[in-house]
mmCIF file of N, CA and C in Angstrom:
data_model
loop_
_atom_site.group_PDB
_atom_site.id
_atom_site.type_symbol
_atom_site.label_atom_id
_atom_site.label_comp_id
_atom_site.label_asym_id
_atom_site.label_seq_id
_atom_site.Cartn_x
_atom_site.Cartn_y
_atom_site.Cartn_z
ATOM 1 N N MET A 15 0.843 -1.176 0.000
ATOM 2 C CA MET A 15 0.000 0.000 0.000
ATOM 3 C C MET A 15 0.886 1.236 0.000
ATOM 4 N N ASP A 16 0.530 2.178 -0.827
ATOM 5 C CA ASP A 16 1.276 3.422 -0.938
ATOM 6 C C ASP A 16 1.012 4.298 0.290
ATOM 7 N N PRO A 17 2.032 4.587 1.103
ATOM 8 C CA PRO A 17 1.817 5.395 2.311
ATOM 9 C C PRO A 17 1.259 6.777 2.014
ATOM 10 N N SER A 18 1.493 7.289 0.819
ATOM 11 C CA SER A 18 0.982 8.624 0.506
ATOM 12 C C SER A 18 -0.530 8.626 0.342
ATOM 13 N N SER A 19 -1.148 7.427 0.223
ATOM 14 C CA SER A 19 -2.602 7.375 0.080
ATOM 15 C C SER A 19 -3.305 7.367 1.426
ATOM 16 N N SER A 20 -2.538 7.280 2.512
ATOM 17 C CA SER A 20 -3.166 7.279 3.836
ATOM 18 C C SER A 20 -3.216 8.698 4.381
ATOM 19 N N ARG A 21 -4.026 8.881 5.416
ATOM 20 C CA ARG A 21 -4.126 10.193 6.037
ATOM 21 C C ARG A 21 -4.381 10.015 7.518
ATOM 22 N N ASN A 22 -4.082 11.024 8.283
ATOM 23 C CA ASN A 22 -4.373 10.992 9.712
ATOM 24 C C ASN A 22 -5.781 11.506 9.949
ATOM 25 N N CYS A 23 -6.484 10.859 10.857
ATOM 26 C CA CYS A 23 -7.846 11.253 11.210
ATOM 27 C C CYS A 23 -7.899 11.542 12.698
ATOM 28 N N ALA A 24 -8.477 12.660 13.060
ATOM 29 C CA ALA A 24 -8.632 12.981 14.479
ATOM 30 C C ALA A 24 -9.784 12.176 15.057
ATOM 31 N N THR A 25 -9.577 11.595 16.211
ATOM 32 C CA THR A 25 -10.619 10.855 16.918
ATOM 33 C C THR A 25 -10.560 11.261 18.383
ATOM 34 N N PRO A 26 -11.618 10.977 19.149
ATOM 35 C CA PRO A 26 -11.573 11.321 20.570
ATOM 36 C C PRO A 26 -10.408 10.655 21.300
ATOM 37 N N ALA A 27 -9.970 9.492 20.813
ATOM 38 C CA ALA A 27 -8.892 8.761 21.474
ATOM 39 C C ALA A 27 -7.511 9.211 21.017
ATOM 40 N N GLY A 28 -7.438 10.121 20.080
ATOM 41 C CA GLY A 28 -6.143 10.566 19.581
ATOM 42 C C GLY A 28 -6.159 10.638 18.071
ATOM 43 N N ARG A 29 -5.095 10.155 17.450
ATOM 44 C CA ARG A 29 -5.013 10.179 15.992
ATOM 45 C C ARG A 29 -4.852 8.758 15.476
ATOM 46 N N LEU A 30 -5.604 8.446 14.447
ATOM 47 C CA LEU A 30 -5.504 7.153 13.779
ATOM 48 C C LEU A 30 -5.114 7.399 12.337
ATOM 49 N N GLN A 31 -4.489 6.428 11.739
ATOM 50 C CA GLN A 31 -4.152 6.565 10.334
ATOM 51 C C GLN A 31 -5.106 5.706 9.525
ATOM 52 N N SER A 32 -5.734 6.308 8.554
ATOM 53 C CA SER A 32 -6.659 5.602 7.677
ATOM 54 C C SER A 32 -5.854 4.928 6.572
ATOM 55 N N ILE A 33 -6.249 3.713 6.205
ATOM 56 C CA ILE A 33 -5.529 2.982 5.158
ATOM 57 C C ILE A 33 -5.726 3.637 3.800
ATOM 58 N N CYS A 34 -6.938 4.040 3.494
ATOM 59 C CA CYS A 34 -7.158 4.699 2.204
ATOM 60 C C CYS A 34 -7.790 6.062 2.434
ATOM 61 N N ASN A 35 -7.556 6.950 1.544
ATOM 62 C CA ASN A 35 -8.049 8.311 1.676
ATOM 63 C C ASN A 35 -9.471 8.387 1.139
ATOM 64 N N ARG A 36 -10.405 7.856 1.892
ATOM 65 C CA ARG A 36 -11.790 7.800 1.451
ATOM 66 C C ARG A 36 -12.392 9.185 1.236
ATOM 67 N N SER A 37 -11.910 10.177 1.926
ATOM 68 C CA SER A 37 -12.523 11.498 1.800
ATOM 69 C C SER A 37 -12.407 12.043 0.383
ATOM 70 N N GLN A 38 -11.521 11.498 -0.404
ATOM 71 C CA GLN A 38 -11.379 11.953 -1.782
ATOM 72 C C GLN A 38 -12.513 11.451 -2.672
ATOM 73 N N LEU A 39 -13.187 10.379 -2.278
ATOM 74 C CA LEU A 39 -14.223 9.800 -3.126
ATOM 75 C C LEU A 39 -15.387 10.749 -3.346
ATOM 76 N N ALA A 40 -15.829 11.441 -2.318
ATOM 77 C CA ALA A 40 -16.962 12.358 -2.449
ATOM 78 C C ALA A 40 -16.576 13.642 -3.178
ATOM 79 N N GLN A 41 -15.309 13.801 -3.499
ATOM 80 C CA GLN A 41 -14.844 15.039 -4.111
ATOM 81 C C GLN A 41 -14.681 14.931 -5.624
ATOM 82 N N GLY A 42 -15.286 13.932 -6.239
ATOM 83 C CA GLY A 42 -15.125 13.698 -7.670
ATOM 84 C C GLY A 42 -15.605 14.857 -8.530
ATOM 85 N N PRO A 43 -15.564 14.675 -9.854
ATOM 86 C CA PRO A 43 -15.979 15.723 -10.786
ATOM 87 C C PRO A 43 -17.443 16.117 -10.585
ATOM 88 N N LEU A 44 -17.813 17.273 -11.093
ATOM 89 C CA LEU A 44 -19.153 17.808 -10.865
ATOM 90 C C LEU A 44 -20.268 16.857 -11.281
ATOM 91 N N GLY A 45 -20.172 16.176 -12.411
ATOM 92 C CA GLY A 45 -21.235 15.281 -12.861
ATOM 93 C C GLY A 45 -21.175 13.894 -12.273
ATOM 94 N N TRP A 46 -20.167 13.642 -11.474
ATOM 95 C CA TRP A 46 -19.937 12.299 -10.963
ATOM 96 C C TRP A 46 -21.063 11.724 -10.122
ATOM 97 N N PRO A 47 -21.705 12.468 -9.208
ATOM 98 C CA PRO A 47 -22.778 11.855 -8.412
ATOM 99 C C PRO A 47 -23.907 11.288 -9.262
ATOM 100 N N GLU A 48 -24.268 11.973 -10.339
ATOM 101 C CA GLU A 48 -25.330 11.482 -11.207
ATOM 102 C C GLU A 48 -24.933 10.166 -11.871
ATOM 103 N N GLU A 49 -23.668 10.020 -12.217
ATOM 104 C CA GLU A 49 -23.189 8.770 -12.807
ATOM 105 C C GLU A 49 -23.236 7.642 -11.783
ATOM 106 N N ALA A 50 -22.858 7.923 -10.552
ATOM 107 C CA ALA A 50 -22.882 6.911 -9.494
ATOM 108 C C ALA A 50 -24.308 6.458 -9.220
ATOM 109 N N LEU A 51 -25.254 7.365 -9.317
ATOM 110 C CA LEU A 51 -26.657 7.054 -9.078
ATOM 111 C C LEU A 51 -27.097 5.870 -9.931
ATOM 112 N N GLY A 52 -26.713 5.857 -11.198
ATOM 113 C CA GLY A 52 -27.085 4.764 -12.096
ATOM 114 C C GLY A 52 -26.592 3.414 -11.619
ATOM 115 N N GLY A 53 -25.430 3.369 -11.010
ATOM 116 C CA GLY A 53 -24.897 2.113 -10.493
ATOM 117 C C GLY A 53 -25.717 1.571 -9.338
ATOM 118 N N PHE A 54 -26.177 2.454 -8.463
ATOM 119 C CA PHE A 54 -27.025 2.022 -7.346
ATOM 120 C C PHE A 54 -28.357 1.477 -7.858
ATOM 121 N N VAL A 55 -28.943 2.161 -8.837
ATOM 122 C CA VAL A 55 -30.219 1.715 -9.402
ATOM 123 C C VAL A 55 -30.041 0.364 -10.082
ATOM 124 N N HIS A 56 -28.998 0.229 -10.862
ATOM 125 C CA HIS A 56 -28.705 -1.031 -11.557
ATOM 126 C C HIS A 56 -28.609 -2.187 -10.560
ATOM 127 N N ALA A 57 -27.880 -1.985 -9.481
ATOM 128 C CA ALA A 57 -27.706 -3.038 -8.475
ATOM 129 C C ALA A 57 -29.033 -3.398 -7.811
ATOM 130 N N ALA A 58 -29.859 -2.407 -7.511
ATOM 131 C CA ALA A 58 -31.152 -2.672 -6.870
ATOM 132 C C ALA A 58 -32.082 -3.447 -7.796
ATOM 133 N N VAL A 59 -32.119 -3.070 -9.057
ATOM 134 C CA VAL A 59 -32.970 -3.772 -10.027
ATOM 135 C C VAL A 59 -32.546 -5.229 -10.142
ATOM 136 N N TYR A 60 -31.261 -5.483 -10.206
ATOM 137 C CA TYR A 60 -30.787 -6.863 -10.307
ATOM 138 C C TYR A 60 -31.005 -7.637 -9.016
ATOM 139 N N ALA A 61 -30.931 -6.980 -7.881
ATOM 140 C CA ALA A 61 -31.238 -7.655 -6.614
ATOM 141 C C ALA A 61 -32.698 -8.094 -6.603
ATOM 142 N N GLU A 62 -33.577 -7.229 -7.084
ATOM 143 C CA GLU A 62 -34.999 -7.591 -7.148
ATOM 144 C C GLU A 62 -35.211 -8.755 -8.116
ATOM 145 N N ARG A 63 -34.593 -8.690 -9.272
ATOM 146 C CA ARG A 63 -34.720 -9.780 -10.257
ATOM 147 C C ARG A 63 -34.187 -11.099 -9.717
ATOM 148 N N ALA A 64 -33.204 -11.029 -8.836
ATOM 149 C CA ALA A 64 -32.622 -12.237 -8.245
ATOM 150 C C ALA A 64 -33.486 -12.791 -7.112
ATOM 151 N N GLY A 65 -34.555 -12.079 -6.765
ATOM 152 C CA GLY A 65 -35.474 -12.584 -5.763
ATOM 153 C C GLY A 65 -35.361 -11.971 -4.383
ATOM 154 N N PHE A 66 -34.529 -10.967 -4.228
ATOM 155 C CA PHE A 66 -34.409 -10.314 -2.924
ATOM 156 C C PHE A 66 -35.630 -9.437 -2.656
ATOM 157 N N ASP A 67 -35.987 -9.297 -1.381
ATOM 158 C CA ASP A 67 -37.124 -8.468 -0.974
ATOM 159 C C ASP A 67 -36.764 -6.989 -0.915
ATOM 160 N N GLY A 68 -35.482 -6.688 -0.872
ATOM 161 C CA GLY A 68 -35.055 -5.303 -0.782
ATOM 162 C C GLY A 68 -33.549 -5.190 -0.716
ATOM 163 N N ILE A 69 -33.110 -3.968 -0.576
ATOM 164 C CA ILE A 69 -31.674 -3.679 -0.467
ATOM 165 C C ILE A 69 -31.466 -2.678 0.663
ATOM 166 N N GLN A 70 -30.227 -2.536 1.078
ATOM 167 C CA GLN A 70 -29.883 -1.526 2.076
ATOM 168 C C GLN A 70 -28.757 -0.666 1.516
ATOM 169 N N LEU A 71 -29.006 0.621 1.414
ATOM 170 C CA LEU A 71 -27.966 1.555 1.009
ATOM 171 C C LEU A 71 -27.049 1.781 2.198
ATOM 172 N N GLN A 72 -25.766 1.594 1.994
ATOM 173 C CA GLN A 72 -24.781 1.727 3.074
ATOM 174 C C GLN A 72 -24.296 3.175 3.114
ATOM 175 N N ALA A 73 -24.827 3.931 4.067
ATOM 176 C CA ALA A 73 -24.448 5.338 4.217
ATOM 177 C C ALA A 73 -23.836 5.574 5.597
ATOM 178 N N ALA A 74 -23.039 4.607 6.042
ATOM 179 C CA ALA A 74 -22.398 4.694 7.358
ATOM 180 C C ALA A 74 -20.949 4.236 7.239
ATOM 181 N N HIS A 75 -20.224 4.374 8.320
ATOM 182 C CA HIS A 75 -18.882 3.802 8.484
ATOM 183 C C HIS A 75 -17.878 4.247 7.424
ATOM 184 N N GLY A 76 -18.027 5.468 6.912
ATOM 185 C CA GLY A 76 -17.049 6.015 5.981
ATOM 186 C C GLY A 76 -17.226 5.602 4.537
ATOM 187 N N HIS A 77 -18.261 4.820 4.237
ATOM 188 C CA HIS A 77 -18.501 4.433 2.848
ATOM 189 C C HIS A 77 -18.952 5.653 2.043
ATOM 190 N N LEU A 78 -19.039 5.489 0.734
ATOM 191 C CA LEU A 78 -19.269 6.606 -0.175
ATOM 192 C C LEU A 78 -20.440 7.504 0.226
ATOM 193 N N LEU A 79 -21.619 6.926 0.462
ATOM 194 C CA LEU A 79 -22.776 7.763 0.781
ATOM 195 C C LEU A 79 -22.606 8.472 2.120
ATOM 196 N N ASN A 80 -21.896 7.843 3.045
ATOM 197 C CA ASN A 80 -21.588 8.491 4.321
ATOM 198 C C ASN A 80 -20.711 9.719 4.095
ATOM 199 N N GLN A 81 -19.821 9.645 3.134
ATOM 200 C CA GLN A 81 -18.947 10.777 2.844
ATOM 201 C C GLN A 81 -19.730 11.979 2.346
ATOM 202 N N PHE A 82 -20.822 11.715 1.617
ATOM 203 C CA PHE A 82 -21.665 12.818 1.176
ATOM 204 C C PHE A 82 -22.435 13.412 2.350
ATOM 205 N N LEU A 83 -22.877 12.577 3.297
ATOM 206 C CA LEU A 83 -23.643 13.053 4.451
ATOM 207 C C LEU A 83 -22.810 13.879 5.418
ATOM 208 N N SER A 84 -21.568 13.525 5.578
ATOM 209 C CA SER A 84 -20.728 14.109 6.617
ATOM 210 C C SER A 84 -20.080 15.421 6.178
ATOM 211 N N ALA A 85 -20.306 16.467 6.956
ATOM 212 C CA ALA A 85 -19.635 17.743 6.681
ATOM 213 C C ALA A 85 -18.127 17.612 6.859
ATOM 214 N N GLY A 86 -17.695 16.601 7.600
ATOM 215 C CA GLY A 86 -16.271 16.383 7.808
ATOM 216 C C GLY A 86 -15.546 15.870 6.578
ATOM 217 N N THR A 87 -16.260 15.194 5.680
ATOM 218 C CA THR A 87 -15.627 14.659 4.474
ATOM 219 C C THR A 87 -16.171 15.283 3.198
ATOM 220 N N ASN A 88 -17.349 15.842 3.242
ATOM 221 C CA ASN A 88 -17.951 16.429 2.045
ATOM 222 C C ASN A 88 -17.531 17.888 1.935
ATOM 223 N N ARG A 89 -16.612 18.139 1.034
ATOM 224 C CA ARG A 89 -16.109 19.498 0.807
ATOM 225 C C ARG A 89 -16.601 20.054 -0.530
ATOM 226 N N ARG A 90 -17.622 19.430 -1.087
ATOM 227 C CA ARG A 90 -18.126 19.867 -2.390
ATOM 228 C C ARG A 90 -18.713 21.267 -2.281
ATOM 229 N N ARG A 91 -18.652 21.990 -3.396
ATOM 230 C CA ARG A 91 -19.197 23.346 -3.449
ATOM 231 C C ARG A 91 -20.317 23.429 -4.478
ATOM 232 N N ASP A 92 -20.923 22.280 -4.758
ATOM 233 C CA ASP A 92 -22.031 22.242 -5.697
ATOM 234 C C ASP A 92 -23.303 21.864 -4.950
ATOM 235 N N ARG A 93 -24.298 21.380 -5.643
ATOM 236 C CA ARG A 93 -25.578 21.073 -4.993
ATOM 237 C C ARG A 93 -25.535 19.828 -4.120
ATOM 238 N N TYR A 94 -24.386 19.154 -4.030
ATOM 239 C CA TYR A 94 -24.225 17.982 -3.166
ATOM 240 C C TYR A 94 -23.404 18.283 -1.910
ATOM 241 N N GLY A 95 -23.013 19.520 -1.726
ATOM 242 C CA GLY A 95 -22.205 19.884 -0.564
ATOM 243 C C GLY A 95 -22.778 21.086 0.158
ATOM 244 N N GLY A 96 -22.187 21.388 1.298
ATOM 245 C CA GLY A 96 -22.650 22.542 2.066
ATOM 246 C C GLY A 96 -23.608 22.135 3.165
ATOM 247 N N ASP A 97 -24.831 22.664 3.127
ATOM 248 C CA ASP A 97 -25.784 22.385 4.205
ATOM 249 C C ASP A 97 -26.325 20.951 4.124
ATOM 250 N N ILE A 98 -26.994 20.527 5.179
ATOM 251 C CA ILE A 98 -27.473 19.146 5.262
ATOM 252 C C ILE A 98 -28.468 18.833 4.143
ATOM 253 N N GLN A 99 -29.272 19.797 3.735
ATOM 254 C CA GLN A 99 -30.223 19.571 2.635
ATOM 255 C C GLN A 99 -29.482 19.148 1.367
ATOM 256 N N ASN A 100 -28.375 19.785 1.086
ATOM 257 C CA ASN A 100 -27.582 19.415 -0.089
ATOM 258 C C ASN A 100 -26.859 18.088 0.115
ATOM 259 N N ARG A 101 -26.367 17.850 1.324
ATOM 260 C CA ARG A 101 -25.598 16.629 1.575
ATOM 261 C C ARG A 101 -26.457 15.373 1.549
ATOM 262 N N ILE A 102 -27.777 15.495 1.756
ATOM 263 C CA ILE A 102 -28.644 14.313 1.648
ATOM 264 C C ILE A 102 -29.185 14.133 0.230
ATOM 265 N N ARG A 103 -28.902 15.075 -0.649
ATOM 266 C CA ARG A 103 -29.464 15.063 -2.002
ATOM 267 C C ARG A 103 -29.167 13.769 -2.762
ATOM 268 N N LEU A 104 -27.938 13.296 -2.756
ATOM 269 C CA LEU A 104 -27.602 12.094 -3.522
ATOM 270 C C LEU A 104 -28.372 10.882 -3.007
ATOM 271 N N ILE A 105 -28.446 10.716 -1.691
ATOM 272 C CA ILE A 105 -29.194 9.585 -1.136
ATOM 273 C C ILE A 105 -30.666 9.688 -1.523
ATOM 274 N N SER A 106 -31.228 10.880 -1.459
ATOM 275 C CA SER A 106 -32.627 11.075 -1.849
ATOM 276 C C SER A 106 -32.834 10.732 -3.316
ATOM 277 N N GLN A 107 -31.925 11.177 -4.167
ATOM 278 C CA GLN A 107 -32.036 10.889 -5.597
ATOM 279 C C GLN A 107 -31.910 9.399 -5.872
ATOM 280 N N ILE A 108 -30.995 8.738 -5.191
ATOM 281 C CA ILE A 108 -30.823 7.295 -5.374
ATOM 282 C C ILE A 108 -32.090 6.568 -4.958
ATOM 283 N N ARG A 109 -32.609 6.910 -3.804
ATOM 284 C CA ARG A 109 -33.816 6.239 -3.308
ATOM 285 C C ARG A 109 -34.997 6.476 -4.251
ATOM 286 N N GLU A 110 -35.173 7.686 -4.725
ATOM 287 C CA GLU A 110 -36.256 7.993 -5.665
ATOM 288 C C GLU A 110 -36.093 7.221 -6.970
ATOM 289 N N ALA A 111 -34.885 7.199 -7.503
ATOM 290 C CA ALA A 111 -34.635 6.507 -8.772
ATOM 291 C C ALA A 111 -34.863 5.005 -8.639
ATOM 292 N N ILE A 112 -34.434 4.426 -7.532
ATOM 293 C CA ILE A 112 -34.669 2.998 -7.301
ATOM 294 C C ILE A 112 -36.165 2.736 -7.206
ATOM 295 N N SER A 113 -36.884 3.575 -6.480
ATOM 296 C CA SER A 113 -38.326 3.391 -6.292
ATOM 297 C C SER A 113 -39.090 3.419 -7.610
ATOM 298 N N ARG A 114 -38.593 4.165 -8.581
ATOM 299 C CA ARG A 114 -39.249 4.219 -9.895
ATOM 300 C C ARG A 114 -39.007 2.962 -10.719
ATOM 301 N N GLN A 115 -37.988 2.169 -10.371
ATOM 302 C CA GLN A 115 -37.599 1.017 -11.185
ATOM 303 C C GLN A 115 -37.966 -0.334 -10.585
ATOM 304 N N VAL A 116 -38.408 -0.358 -9.335
ATOM 305 C CA VAL A 116 -38.698 -1.627 -8.660
ATOM 306 C C VAL A 116 -40.158 -1.650 -8.211
ATOM 307 N N ALA A 117 -40.612 -2.817 -7.771
ATOM 308 C CA ALA A 117 -41.985 -2.968 -7.287
ATOM 309 C C ALA A 117 -42.229 -2.090 -6.061
ATOM 310 N N VAL A 118 -43.475 -1.730 -5.855
ATOM 311 C CA VAL A 118 -43.854 -0.862 -4.740
ATOM 312 C C VAL A 118 -43.457 -1.467 -3.398
ATOM 313 N N ASP A 119 -43.516 -2.795 -3.282
ATOM 314 C CA ASP A 119 -43.210 -3.442 -2.002
ATOM 315 C C ASP A 119 -41.731 -3.804 -1.839
ATOM 316 N N PHE A 120 -40.890 -3.424 -2.793
ATOM 317 C CA PHE A 120 -39.453 -3.669 -2.684
ATOM 318 C C PHE A 120 -38.890 -2.716 -1.632
ATOM 319 N N ILE A 121 -38.182 -3.249 -0.667
ATOM 320 C CA ILE A 121 -37.683 -2.473 0.470
ATOM 321 C C ILE A 121 -36.362 -1.788 0.110
ATOM 322 N N VAL A 122 -36.288 -0.502 0.382
ATOM 323 C CA VAL A 122 -35.043 0.246 0.207
ATOM 324 C C VAL A 122 -34.700 0.853 1.566
ATOM 325 N N GLY A 123 -33.819 0.182 2.291
ATOM 326 C CA GLY A 123 -33.377 0.662 3.592
ATOM 327 C C GLY A 123 -32.110 1.484 3.458
ATOM 328 N N ILE A 124 -31.838 2.273 4.455
ATOM 329 C CA ILE A 124 -30.616 3.077 4.477
ATOM 330 C C ILE A 124 -29.972 2.939 5.846
ATOM 331 N N LYS A 125 -28.720 2.530 5.851
ATOM 332 C CA LYS A 125 -27.960 2.448 7.102
ATOM 333 C C LYS A 125 -27.164 3.738 7.243
ATOM 334 N N ILE A 126 -27.377 4.434 8.346
ATOM 335 C CA ILE A 126 -26.636 5.675 8.596
ATOM 336 C C ILE A 126 -26.007 5.627 9.980
ATOM 337 N N ASN A 127 -24.978 6.427 10.169
ATOM 338 C CA ASN A 127 -24.461 6.689 11.510
ATOM 339 C C ASN A 127 -25.411 7.693 12.146
ATOM 340 N N THR A 128 -25.717 7.535 13.406
ATOM 341 C CA THR A 128 -26.503 8.574 14.066
ATOM 342 C C THR A 128 -25.610 9.707 14.523
ATOM 343 N N MET A 129 -24.328 9.436 14.607
ATOM 344 C CA MET A 129 -23.354 10.488 14.900
ATOM 345 C C MET A 129 -21.961 9.963 14.593
ATOM 346 N N GLU A 130 -21.073 10.875 14.320
ATOM 347 C CA GLU A 130 -19.668 10.540 14.157
ATOM 348 C C GLU A 130 -18.926 11.284 15.257
ATOM 349 N N LEU A 131 -17.912 10.696 15.765
ATOM 350 C CA LEU A 131 -17.232 11.264 16.929
ATOM 351 C C LEU A 131 -16.209 12.328 16.546
ATOM 352 N N GLN A 132 -16.622 13.239 15.690
ATOM 353 C CA GLN A 132 -15.811 14.383 15.305
ATOM 354 C C GLN A 132 -16.739 15.586 15.233
ATOM 355 N N ALA A 133 -16.287 16.713 15.690
ATOM 356 C CA ALA A 133 -17.141 17.900 15.767
ATOM 357 C C ALA A 133 -17.690 18.330 14.413
ATOM 358 N N SER A 134 -16.912 18.173 13.341
ATOM 359 C CA SER A 134 -17.355 18.655 12.031
ATOM 360 C C SER A 134 -18.077 17.584 11.221
ATOM 361 N N ALA A 135 -18.343 16.432 11.807
ATOM 362 C CA ALA A 135 -18.916 15.317 11.060
ATOM 363 C C ALA A 135 -20.435 15.236 11.240
ATOM 364 N N PHE A 136 -21.026 14.161 10.746
ATOM 365 C CA PHE A 136 -22.475 13.931 10.802
ATOM 366 C C PHE A 136 -22.941 13.884 12.252
ATOM 367 N N GLN A 137 -23.963 14.651 12.578
ATOM 368 C CA GLN A 137 -24.424 14.826 13.956
ATOM 369 C C GLN A 137 -25.829 14.249 14.150
ATOM 370 N N PRO A 138 -26.219 13.945 15.393
ATOM 371 C CA PRO A 138 -27.548 13.376 15.648
ATOM 372 C C PRO A 138 -28.695 14.223 15.092
ATOM 373 N N ASN A 139 -28.609 15.548 15.196
ATOM 374 C CA ASN A 139 -29.687 16.384 14.660
ATOM 375 C C ASN A 139 -29.778 16.263 13.140
ATOM 376 N N GLU A 140 -28.663 15.996 12.468
ATOM 377 C CA GLU A 140 -28.687 15.800 11.022
ATOM 378 C C GLU A 140 -29.284 14.441 10.672
ATOM 379 N N ALA A 141 -29.003 13.430 11.487
ATOM 380 C CA ALA A 141 -29.619 12.115 11.283
ATOM 381 C C ALA A 141 -31.132 12.232 11.430
ATOM 382 N N ARG A 142 -31.566 12.981 12.417
ATOM 383 C CA ARG A 142 -33.007 13.197 12.622
ATOM 384 C C ARG A 142 -33.606 13.952 11.442
ATOM 385 N N PHE A 143 -32.910 14.942 10.928
ATOM 386 C CA PHE A 143 -33.379 15.696 9.763
ATOM 387 C C PHE A 143 -33.569 14.759 8.573
ATOM 388 N N LEU A 144 -32.595 13.886 8.340
ATOM 389 C CA LEU A 144 -32.687 12.920 7.240
ATOM 390 C C LEU A 144 -33.914 12.033 7.421
ATOM 391 N N GLN A 145 -34.122 11.535 8.625
ATOM 392 C CA GLN A 145 -35.285 10.693 8.909
ATOM 393 C C GLN A 145 -36.586 11.453 8.629
ATOM 394 N N LEU A 146 -36.689 12.664 9.106
ATOM 395 C CA LEU A 146 -37.906 13.451 8.911
ATOM 396 C C LEU A 146 -38.149 13.772 7.440
ATOM 397 N N GLU A 147 -37.085 14.021 6.694
ATOM 398 C CA GLU A 147 -37.228 14.281 5.260
ATOM 399 C C GLU A 147 -37.808 13.071 4.539
ATOM 400 N N PHE A 148 -37.316 11.880 4.853
ATOM 401 C CA PHE A 148 -37.847 10.685 4.200
ATOM 402 C C PHE A 148 -39.279 10.412 4.628
ATOM 403 N N GLU A 149 -39.599 10.634 5.880
ATOM 404 C CA GLU A 149 -40.976 10.458 6.338
ATOM 405 C C GLU A 149 -41.902 11.465 5.660
ATOM 406 N N ARG A 150 -41.426 12.680 5.486
ATOM 407 C CA ARG A 150 -42.228 13.725 4.837
ATOM 408 C C ARG A 150 -42.572 13.347 3.402
ATOM 409 N N HIS A 151 -41.690 12.618 2.769
ATOM 410 C CA HIS A 151 -41.912 12.184 1.389
ATOM 411 C C HIS A 151 -42.509 10.786 1.324
ATOM 412 N N GLY A 152 -43.025 10.307 2.456
ATOM 413 C CA GLY A 152 -43.721 9.026 2.470
ATOM 414 C C GLY A 152 -42.828 7.808 2.466
ATOM 415 N N LYS A 153 -41.619 7.950 2.960
ATOM 416 C CA LYS A 153 -40.686 6.827 2.999
ATOM 417 C C LYS A 153 -40.223 6.636 4.431
ATOM 418 N N ASN A 154 -40.109 5.407 4.829
ATOM 419 C CA ASN A 154 -39.578 5.111 6.159
ATOM 420 C C ASN A 154 -38.080 4.941 6.068
ATOM 421 N N LEU A 155 -37.368 5.444 7.029
ATOM 422 C CA LEU A 155 -35.921 5.275 7.087
ATOM 423 C C LEU A 155 -35.625 4.037 7.901
ATOM 424 N N SER A 156 -35.055 3.040 7.263
ATOM 425 C CA SER A 156 -34.765 1.772 7.939
ATOM 426 C C SER A 156 -33.460 1.849 8.677
#
């Protein structure tokens, strides 16, 4: 592993070194989130065709969608960055796009962190905001 690809992360217990620089993933080109959206939809459609009852979008533990949610890793200056409304945009778009392509009873769950142990990261009030937004649009947050 190339040591230059790692970075130090502040944690309550001190400093840890991350193996890969995941924070760079959410910083892709301007049109990149829309391209990624298609991959999530494709995977959900094939999961349904394979007989699964639903899927779970992984938006926790530093994975790609978590990077969009977290102000600590999302440094975008477009409609996917900044305030929490913008940072939940990609997840909302993915969920909407999947819902248009699968059966009404196909489950689309989302795993999120309720908080990250860094001051600038995803916070409990933001997790609650995300939950309320999905409920407002008639979707339950799993």
